[in-house]
């Protein structure tokens, strides 16, 4: 549709240009005939130009003795000004239908991406990737989408038009670098192709070994290959879906509880916050005062879990705090521990 519109506008510009040239030709010949023998061809062309352009310097061709000449001027002015208006409106429409807006938006998005730090990169925003993006949106985490299919990008942008994205291959080093992989907290390799997800994981780890990679696999037998390629976590939608179906049968209230939490408008989630390594060991009561914005459920320290720890429990630097909280509550905790 855009190509058809652009072609129509280009034809309009050509038609308008030809009409403008015809107006100047008729005007030049007419004024030369009206102003003879004094008016030169240059005077006649200039008279036509200033009439059409509404400059109004005065009559370079004297029309005081030619009343029909002034009617001719009125006709030239009406047709010429109308043609200018048509050309201008067609040109503006062509700009709006062109890729100019797209180019400007891409440059603006690239500047925004360059300023991001600690964000996430979603490689593939199809059926699984779109749900990943929706979860990051709801929990107020910054992310960049890399998708090579234009139609898939457009479908996602209908849901979230402000999303930062790159139309590229997620396994491309250049695309990953432009998406800020060197500053990213993690990368989701969630395209529909297992081999492509393996390549994404490998590319990410070669560029930034510190970035966490979660890969989607259809065939769980490829999990060893994915881990060797650099994936930190493997998720199989088929396997997870089967476990969820079984859970819905044997533990329905637990599944219903999780569903209600995920659907809550306030974005309530079980979150993970890591205590900064530079903080000294201190009691949980001193590190994290009680608040209604979050509920501490457990800590993970040196490979061991401590469930429902008390205020006197000493939290070591680098420990993971598991909390049930909202996005704002998570921000409060991060501020309290200086992360």
Coordinates of C-alpha atoms in Angstrom, one line a residue:
X1 CA 0.0 0.0 0.0
X2 CA 2.8 2.4 0.8
X3 CA 4.5 1.7 -2.5
X4 CA 1.3 2.4 -4.3
X5 CA 0.8 5.7 -2.4
X6 CA 4.4 6.8 -3.1
X7 CA 4.0 6.0 -6.8
X8 CA 0.8 8.1 -6.9
X9 CA 2.5 11.0 -5.2
X10 CA 5.4 10.9 -7.5
X11 CA 3.1 10.9 -10.5
X12 CA 1.4 13.9 -8.9
X13 CA 4.7 15.7 -8.6
X14 CA 5.5 15.1 -12.3
X15 CA 2.1 16.2 -13.4
X16 CA 2.3 19.4 -11.2
X17 CA 5.8 20.1 -12.5
X18 CA 4.7 19.8 -16.1
X19 CA 1.7 22.0 -15.4
X20 CA 3.9 24.6 -13.8
X21 CA 6.2 24.6 -16.8
X22 CA 3.2 25.0 -19.1
X23 CA 2.0 28.0 -17.0
X24 CA 5.4 29.7 -17.4
X25 CA 5.5 28.9 -21.1
X26 CA 2.0 30.3 -21.8
X27 CA 2.7 33.3 -19.5
X28 CA 6.0 34.2 -21.2
X29 CA 4.5 34.0 -24.7
X30 CA 1.4 35.9 -23.6
X31 CA 3.3 38.8 -22.0
X32 CA 5.7 39.0 -24.9
X33 CA 2.8 39.3 -27.2
X34 CA 1.0 41.8 -25.0
X35 CA 4.0 44.0 -24.3
X36 CA 5.5 44.0 -27.8
X37 CA 7.7 45.6 -29.1
X38 CA 9.1 46.8 -25.7
X39 CA 8.9 43.6 -23.6
X40 CA 11.8 41.1 -24.1
X41 CA 11.5 37.4 -23.6
X42 CA 13.3 37.7 -20.2
X43 CA 10.9 40.5 -19.1
X44 CA 8.0 38.3 -20.1
X45 CA 9.3 35.2 -18.2
X46 CA 10.1 37.4 -15.2
X47 CA 6.6 38.9 -15.2
X48 CA 5.2 35.3 -15.2
X49 CA 7.4 34.2 -12.4
X50 CA 6.7 37.0 -10.0
X51 CA 3.0 36.6 -10.7
X52 CA 2.9 32.9 -10.0
X53 CA 5.3 33.3 -7.0
X54 CA 3.1 36.2 -5.7
X55 CA 6.3 38.3 -5.2
X56 CA 4.6 41.4 -6.6
X57 CA 7.5 43.7 -7.4
X58 CA 5.4 45.5 -10.1
X59 CA 4.6 45.2 -13.7
X60 CA 7.9 44.6 -15.6
X61 CA 5.6 44.4 -18.7
X62 CA 3.4 47.6 -18.7
X63 CA -0.2 46.6 -18.7
X64 CA -1.7 50.0 -18.1
X65 CA -2.9 50.2 -21.7
X66 CA -4.0 46.5 -21.8
X67 CA -7.0 45.7 -19.6
X68 CA -7.2 42.3 -21.1
X69 CA -3.5 41.8 -20.2
X70 CA -4.5 42.3 -16.6
X71 CA -7.2 39.7 -16.9
X72 CA -4.6 37.5 -18.4
X73 CA -2.4 38.1 -15.3
X74 CA -5.3 37.1 -13.0
X75 CA -5.7 33.9 -14.9
X76 CA -2.0 33.1 -14.8
X77 CA -2.0 33.9 -11.0
X78 CA -5.0 31.6 -10.3
X79 CA -3.6 28.7 -12.2
X80 CA 0.0 29.2 -11.1
X81 CA -0.8 29.6 -7.4
X82 CA -3.2 26.6 -7.5
X83 CA -0.4 24.5 -9.1
X84 CA 2.1 25.6 -6.4
X85 CA -0.3 24.6 -3.7
X86 CA -0.9 21.2 -5.4
X87 CA 2.9 20.6 -5.7
X88 CA 3.5 21.5 -2.1
X89 CA 0.7 19.3 -0.7
X90 CA 1.8 16.4 -2.9
X91 CA 5.4 16.8 -1.7
X92 CA 4.4 16.9 1.9
X93 CA 2.3 13.7 1.4
X94 CA 5.2 12.0 -0.3
X95 CA 7.4 12.8 2.7
X96 CA 4.9 11.4 5.1
X97 CA 4.5 8.2 3.0
X98 CA 8.3 7.9 2.5
X99 CA 10.8 6.1 4.8
X100 CA 11.9 9.5 6.3
X101 CA 10.0 9.0 9.5
X102 CA 11.3 5.4 9.7
X103 CA 14.9 6.6 9.3
X104 CA 14.5 9.3 11.9
X105 CA 12.8 6.9 14.3
X106 CA 15.6 4.3 13.9
X107 CA 18.3 7.0 14.6
X108 CA 16.3 8.1 17.7
X109 CA 15.9 4.5 18.9
X110 CA 19.7 3.8 18.4
X111 CA 20.5 6.8 20.6
X112 CA 18.1 5.5 23.3
X113 CA 19.6 2.1 23.1
X114 CA 23.1 3.5 23.4
X115 CA 22.1 5.1 26.7
X116 CA 20.7 1.8 28.2
X117 CA 22.5 -0.3 30.8
X118 CA 21.5 -3.4 32.6
X119 CA 18.7 -4.0 30.1
X120 CA 17.6 -7.2 28.4
X121 CA 17.7 -8.2 24.7
X122 CA 14.9 -10.4 23.3
X123 CA 16.0 -12.2 20.1
X124 CA 12.7 -13.1 18.5
X125 CA 9.4 -11.6 19.4
X126 CA 7.1 -14.3 18.1
X127 CA 4.7 -16.4 20.1
X128 CA 7.1 -17.0 23.0
X129 CA 9.2 -13.8 22.7
X130 CA 6.0 -11.6 22.7
X131 CA 5.1 -13.1 26.1
X132 CA 8.6 -12.5 27.4
X133 CA 8.4 -8.9 26.3
X134 CA 4.9 -8.5 27.9
X135 CA 6.3 -9.8 31.2
X136 CA 9.3 -7.4 31.1
X137 CA 6.9 -4.5 30.3
X138 CA 4.6 -5.4 33.2
X139 CA 7.5 -5.6 35.6
X140 CA 9.0 -2.4 34.3
X141 CA 12.3 -3.7 33.0
X142 CA 14.0 -2.2 30.0
X143 CA 14.6 -4.3 26.9
X144 CA 15.4 -4.2 23.2
X145 CA 13.9 -6.5 20.6
X146 CA 15.9 -8.0 17.7
X147 CA 13.7 -9.6 15.1
X148 CA 14.4 -10.4 11.4
X149 CA 10.7 -10.7 10.3
X150 CA 9.1 -7.4 9.6
X151 CA 5.5 -8.7 10.0
X152 CA 6.3 -10.1 13.4
X153 CA 7.8 -6.7 14.5
X154 CA 4.7 -4.9 13.2
X155 CA 2.4 -7.3 15.1
X156 CA 4.3 -6.6 18.4
X157 CA 4.4 -2.8 17.8
X158 CA 0.6 -2.8 17.5
X159 CA 0.6 -3.9 21.2
X160 CA 3.5 -1.8 22.3
X161 CA 4.4 1.0 19.9
X162 CA 7.2 2.5 22.0
X163 CA 9.3 -0.7 22.0
X164 CA 12.9 -0.3 21.0
X165 CA 13.8 -2.8 18.3
X166 CA 16.3 -3.7 15.6
X167 CA 15.2 -5.3 12.3
X168 CA 18.1 -7.8 12.2
X169 CA 19.3 -11.3 12.9
X170 CA 19.8 -12.0 16.6
X171 CA 22.8 -14.1 15.9
X172 CA 24.6 -11.3 14.2
X173 CA 27.5 -9.7 16.2
X174 CA 26.7 -6.3 14.8
X175 CA 23.0 -6.5 15.8
X176 CA 23.9 -7.6 19.3
X177 CA 26.4 -4.8 19.7
X178 CA 24.0 -2.2 18.4
X179 CA 21.4 -3.6 20.9
X180 CA 23.9 -3.0 23.7
X181 CA 25.0 -6.6 24.5
X182 CA 28.1 -5.3 26.2
X183 CA 26.0 -3.5 28.8
X184 CA 23.0 -5.9 28.9
X185 CA 22.0 -7.9 31.9
X186 CA 20.8 -10.8 29.8
X187 CA 19.7 -12.1 26.5
X188 CA 16.6 -14.2 25.6
X189 CA 17.2 -16.5 22.7
X190 CA 13.6 -17.3 21.9
X191 CA 13.3 -17.7 18.2
X192 CA 11.3 -20.7 16.8
X193 CA 14.5 -22.4 15.6
X194 CA 16.6 -24.4 18.1
X195 CA 19.8 -24.2 16.0
X196 CA 19.4 -20.4 15.6
X197 CA 19.0 -20.1 19.4
X198 CA 22.2 -22.0 19.9
X199 CA 24.0 -19.6 17.5
X200 CA 22.5 -16.6 19.4
X201 CA 23.8 -18.0 22.8
X202 CA 27.2 -18.6 21.3
X203 CA 27.4 -15.2 19.8
X204 CA 26.4 -13.5 23.0
X205 CA 28.9 -15.4 25.2
X206 CA 31.7 -14.6 22.8
X207 CA 30.9 -10.9 23.0
X208 CA 30.0 -10.6 26.6
X209 CA 30.6 -13.7 28.8
X210 CA 29.0 -11.9 31.8
X211 CA 25.6 -11.6 30.1
X212 CA 23.1 -14.2 31.2
X213 CA 21.5 -16.2 28.3
X214 CA 18.2 -18.0 28.5
X215 CA 17.5 -20.2 25.4
X216 CA 14.3 -21.7 24.2
X217 CA 14.4 -25.2 22.8
X218 CA 11.7 -27.4 21.3
X219 CA 13.8 -30.6 21.6
X220 CA 15.0 -31.0 25.2
X221 CA 17.7 -33.4 23.9
X222 CA 19.5 -30.3 22.6
X223 CA 20.0 -28.9 26.1
X224 CA 23.6 -30.2 26.5
X225 CA 24.5 -28.6 23.2
X226 CA 22.9 -25.3 24.2
X227 CA 24.8 -25.2 27.5
X228 CA 28.1 -25.9 25.7
X229 CA 27.2 -23.0 23.4
X230 CA 26.8 -20.7 26.4
X231 CA 23.2 -20.8 27.5
X232 CA 22.8 -20.4 31.2
X233 CA 19.3 -21.7 31.3
X234 CA 17.2 -23.9 29.0
X235 CA 13.5 -23.6 28.7
X236 CA 11.4 -26.0 26.6
X237 CA 7.8 -24.7 26.1
X238 CA 6.7 -28.3 25.3
X239 CA 8.2 -29.7 28.5
X240 CA 7.0 -26.8 30.7
X241 CA 3.6 -26.9 29.1
X242 CA 3.3 -30.6 30.0
X243 CA 4.3 -29.9 33.6
X244 CA 1.8 -27.1 33.8
X245 CA -1.0 -29.3 32.6
X246 CA -0.1 -32.0 35.2
X247 CA 0.0 -29.4 37.9
X248 CA -3.4 -28.0 37.0
X249 CA -4.8 -31.5 37.6
X250 CA -3.0 -32.5 40.8
X251 CA -2.4 -29.1 42.5
X252 CA -5.1 -26.8 41.2
X253 CA -5.1 -24.2 44.0
X254 CA -1.3 -23.7 43.6
X255 CA -1.7 -23.1 39.9
X256 CA -4.7 -20.8 40.5
X257 CA -2.6 -18.8 43.0
X258 CA 0.2 -18.3 40.5
X259 CA -2.3 -17.3 37.8
X260 CA -4.0 -14.7 40.0
X261 CA -0.6 -13.3 40.9
X262 CA 0.5 -13.0 37.3
X263 CA -2.8 -11.4 36.4
X264 CA -2.8 -8.9 39.2
X265 CA -2.9 -5.3 38.0
X266 CA -0.2 -4.2 40.4
X267 CA 2.3 -6.6 38.8
X268 CA 2.9 -8.7 41.9
X269 CA 5.7 -11.2 41.3
X270 CA 8.2 -13.4 43.1
X271 CA 11.4 -11.4 42.4
X272 CA 15.1 -12.0 42.9
X273 CA 17.5 -9.2 44.1
X274 CA 21.2 -9.8 44.5
X275 CA 23.0 -8.1 47.4
X276 CA 26.0 -6.1 46.1
X277 CA 29.4 -7.7 46.6
X278 CA 30.8 -4.5 48.1
X279 CA 28.4 -4.5 51.1
X280 CA 29.6 -5.9 54.4
X281 CA 27.8 -8.8 56.0
X282 CA 24.9 -7.6 58.1
X283 CA 21.7 -8.9 59.7
X284 CA 18.6 -9.1 57.6
X285 CA 16.8 -6.6 60.0
X286 CA 19.5 -4.0 59.4
X287 CA 19.8 -4.6 55.7
X288 CA 16.1 -4.8 54.9
X289 CA 13.6 -3.1 57.3
X290 CA 10.0 -4.5 57.3
X291 CA 7.7 -3.0 54.8
X292 CA 4.3 -3.8 53.3
X293 CA 5.8 -3.3 49.8
X294 CA 7.6 -6.6 49.9
X295 CA 7.7 -9.9 51.7
X296 CA 11.0 -11.8 52.0
X297 CA 10.5 -15.5 51.3
X298 CA 14.0 -16.9 51.2
X299 CA 17.7 -16.2 50.6
X300 CA 20.2 -18.1 48.5
X301 CA 23.8 -18.1 49.8
X302 CA 26.7 -20.1 48.6
X303 CA 24.4 -22.7 47.0
X304 CA 22.2 -23.1 50.0
X305 CA 18.6 -22.0 50.6
X306 CA 17.4 -20.4 53.8
X307 CA 13.6 -20.2 53.8
X308 CA 11.7 -17.6 55.8
X309 CA 14.9 -16.2 57.4
X310 CA 14.6 -14.2 60.7
X311 CA 15.7 -10.6 61.3
X312 CA 18.9 -11.9 63.0
X313 CA 19.9 -13.9 60.0
X314 CA 23.3 -12.5 58.6
X315 CA 23.2 -11.8 54.9
X316 CA 26.4 -12.2 53.1
X317 CA 27.5 -10.1 50.1
X318 CA 26.5 -11.7 46.8
X319 CA 23.5 -13.4 48.3
X320 CA 20.2 -13.6 46.4
X321 CA 17.0 -12.3 48.2
X322 CA 13.8 -13.9 47.0
X323 CA 10.8 -11.6 47.6
X324 CA 7.2 -11.4 46.7
X325 CA 6.7 -7.8 45.6
X326 CA 5.6 -5.3 43.0
X327 CA 7.8 -3.5 40.5
X328 CA 7.9 -0.4 42.8
X329 CA 8.6 -2.6 45.8
X330 CA 11.6 -4.1 43.9
X331 CA 12.9 -0.6 43.2
X332 CA 12.6 0.2 46.9
X333 CA 14.6 -2.9 47.9
X334 CA 17.3 -2.1 45.3
X335 CA 17.5 1.4 46.7
X336 CA 17.8 0.1 50.3
X337 CA 20.6 -2.2 49.5
X338 CA 22.4 0.2 47.2
X339 CA 22.2 -2.0 44.1

